[in-house]
């Protein structure tokens, strides 16, 4: 099965999971107890991070984790401002390894890291007593770094400074950094999600976002995450 097909199947499964939680949220809302609305909340989330466009030639889809804060005026039930921070991890593609392996020794693996800070407007649509759907739109800053690594096994020689010319052979036992690059740039994103309160406690949510920015190439990231809001 091709890598693109695996990524597509994973994305479909994630969307189906989001739909299932949405249905559960509506059903739960019918019996949930009213809760007191507050202005500030914090959240944390984990999930998959799917790449699209030119970036798939260099990186493979990976995972994401993040958190942040939401402020909603007490008089407004439909609008909030969210500040979010996240980290996405990717492995480099086989194509990138092949393209940078110019000699006998070269990088055999590597990784990419995406650190983001975003400010979004959150437009909320109540589904019932505790279930709420929402749309997101905002801007941010994205820092993308890529490193190429040789896991070890490169032989080196060292000769003692003496009349006997004694030389020893050493094999690298730890990963060697063969190359790295990074860039920081402006980003924008849109998204949608649904949240619902769990028996009067924290709010559980699932959301999908579309993030776009220009780094070494135009990059599209689609995080699908599940989290808790407190």
XYZ file of C-alpha atoms in Angstrom:
230
model
C 0.000 0.000 0.000
C 1.409 3.390 -0.947
C 2.279 6.056 1.629
C -0.278 8.479 0.172
C -3.010 5.857 0.508
C -2.047 5.158 4.132
C -2.199 8.910 4.926
C -5.566 9.260 3.201
C -7.024 6.262 5.072
C -5.748 7.677 8.372
C -7.323 11.041 7.615
C -10.686 9.404 6.769
C -10.605 7.407 10.014
C -9.911 10.588 11.970
C -12.821 12.396 10.326
C -15.143 9.471 11.021
C -14.070 9.569 14.658
C -14.852 13.284 14.767
C -18.297 12.630 13.307
C -18.955 9.900 15.885
C -18.023 12.192 18.752
C -20.258 14.900 17.292
C -23.240 12.558 17.323
C -22.411 11.524 20.878
C -22.191 15.174 21.879
C -25.685 15.928 20.616
C -27.075 12.908 22.437
C -25.279 13.817 25.644
C -26.441 17.403 25.491
C -30.048 16.392 25.915
C -29.434 15.151 29.471
C -26.499 17.284 30.603
C -26.910 19.700 33.495
C -26.486 23.449 32.944
C -23.079 24.764 33.997
C -21.774 28.154 35.013
C -20.060 30.028 32.206
C -16.656 31.528 32.920
C -14.461 33.889 30.916
C -11.126 32.051 30.864
C -10.317 28.439 30.010
C -7.169 26.488 29.251
C -6.876 23.400 27.082
C -4.532 20.642 25.951
C -4.747 18.305 22.964
C -3.005 15.511 21.059
C -3.561 13.921 17.673
C -2.301 13.349 14.154
C -0.719 15.958 11.911
C -1.198 15.355 8.180
C 0.882 17.053 5.496
C -0.236 18.131 2.040
C 1.219 19.753 -1.055
C 4.935 20.065 -1.797
C 5.941 19.286 1.796
C 5.129 15.576 1.267
C 8.274 15.316 -0.883
C 10.376 16.075 2.196
C 8.408 15.007 5.269
C 5.916 12.338 6.302
C 2.765 12.935 8.335
C 3.270 12.621 12.074
C 1.797 13.615 15.434
C 0.963 16.848 17.225
C 0.461 18.066 20.802
C -0.491 21.458 22.110
C -2.357 23.663 24.518
C -3.465 27.206 25.118
C -6.015 29.603 26.553
C -9.471 30.801 25.539
C -11.145 34.037 26.616
C -14.851 34.559 26.124
C -16.693 37.685 27.326
C -19.367 36.748 29.850
C -21.981 38.565 27.783
C -21.066 36.647 24.594
C -21.973 32.993 24.121
C -21.137 32.868 20.417
C -17.629 34.391 20.213
C -14.264 33.751 21.910
C -10.580 34.503 21.382
C -8.165 31.592 21.538
C -4.375 31.636 21.930
C -2.765 28.322 21.079
C 0.696 26.746 21.077
C 1.569 23.443 19.438
C 4.394 21.175 18.356
C 4.146 18.834 15.354
C 6.705 16.093 14.729
C 7.440 14.561 11.322
C 9.932 12.030 9.969
C 11.769 12.904 6.777
C 10.758 11.104 3.586
C 12.755 8.430 1.801
C 12.969 10.763 -1.204
C 14.751 13.422 0.862
C 17.221 10.862 2.224
C 17.998 9.686 -1.314
C 18.377 13.241 -2.639
C 20.890 14.238 0.060
C 22.949 11.038 0.085
C 25.738 12.283 -2.150
C 28.532 9.870 -1.216
C 29.341 6.632 0.563
C 28.176 8.134 3.810
C 25.101 10.263 4.148
C 21.986 10.757 6.246
C 19.894 7.628 6.726
C 17.111 9.260 8.700
C 16.001 12.564 10.143
C 13.048 14.513 11.456
C 11.133 17.728 11.156
C 9.666 19.824 13.941
C 6.983 22.478 13.597
C 6.426 24.884 16.492
C 3.422 27.189 16.213
C 1.821 30.071 18.088
C -1.634 31.159 16.884
C -4.326 33.656 17.767
C -7.807 32.683 16.516
C -11.321 33.935 16.612
C -13.718 31.200 17.702
C -17.301 31.420 16.472
C -19.565 29.114 18.470
C -22.937 27.538 17.678
C -24.692 25.809 20.626
C -26.171 22.373 19.874
C -27.864 21.998 23.244
C -27.302 22.432 26.994
C -23.629 21.392 26.864
C -22.696 20.557 23.252
C -21.239 23.302 21.064
C -19.887 23.421 17.541
C -17.382 26.066 16.534
C -15.418 27.538 13.634
C -11.880 28.923 13.893
C -9.927 31.461 11.854
C -6.704 33.240 12.682
C -3.029 33.952 12.116
C 0.206 32.974 13.744
C 3.920 32.286 13.564
C 5.368 28.940 12.467
C 8.940 27.715 12.988
C 9.881 24.682 10.877
C 13.191 22.865 11.358
C 14.543 19.809 9.553
C 17.583 17.738 10.585
C 19.352 14.938 8.709
C 20.994 12.249 10.832
C 23.368 9.336 10.361
C 22.487 6.824 13.128
C 26.144 5.759 13.631
C 28.606 3.284 12.264
C 30.929 5.720 10.417
C 34.560 4.680 10.789
C 37.179 7.309 11.580
C 40.932 7.017 12.082
C 43.142 8.837 14.579
C 46.938 8.632 14.581
C 49.065 9.366 17.627
C 51.701 12.102 17.332
C 54.721 9.834 17.877
C 57.557 8.270 15.851
C 55.653 4.999 15.805
C 52.669 6.393 13.846
C 50.202 4.370 15.897
C 46.678 4.673 14.469
C 43.382 3.585 15.932
C 40.023 3.040 14.317
C 36.876 4.454 15.897
C 33.261 3.684 15.014
C 30.730 6.390 15.830
C 28.293 4.970 18.386
C 25.939 7.930 18.605
C 23.838 9.623 15.903
C 25.705 12.207 13.859
C 24.015 15.379 12.652
C 24.711 15.553 8.910
C 22.735 18.694 8.103
C 19.965 20.935 9.341
C 17.890 23.908 8.266
C 15.150 25.998 9.831
C 12.908 28.945 9.055
C 10.341 31.100 10.852
C 7.430 32.575 8.952
C 3.889 33.940 9.086
C 1.005 31.422 8.974
C -2.772 31.414 8.767
C -5.334 28.775 9.671
C -9.015 27.887 9.613
C -10.775 25.033 11.349
C -13.892 23.510 12.854
C -14.718 21.378 15.850
C -17.244 20.266 18.426
C -17.024 20.117 22.208
C -19.212 18.774 24.983
C -19.062 18.722 28.753
C -18.419 15.435 30.513
C -20.881 15.094 33.429
C -20.437 18.670 34.585
C -16.626 18.427 34.492
C -14.088 19.362 31.797
C -15.066 19.871 28.162
C -13.932 17.284 25.631
C -13.398 18.465 22.056
C -12.384 17.221 18.622
C -11.259 19.620 15.923
C -9.744 19.725 12.453
C -7.645 22.678 11.258
C -6.067 23.701 7.959
C -2.739 25.519 8.433
C -0.831 27.154 5.579
C 2.562 28.879 5.396
C 5.613 29.214 3.155
C 8.883 27.730 4.405
C 11.420 26.030 2.123
C 8.349 25.197 0.028
C 4.625 25.977 0.493
C 3.509 23.856 3.442
C 0.004 22.617 4.255
C -0.613 20.981 7.648
C -3.939 19.442 8.715
C -3.953 18.642 12.451
C -6.789 16.395 13.665
C -6.832 16.540 17.457
C -8.761 15.485 20.507
C -8.421 17.357 23.782
C -9.809 18.659 27.041
C -10.799 22.214 27.971
C -10.880 23.246 31.642
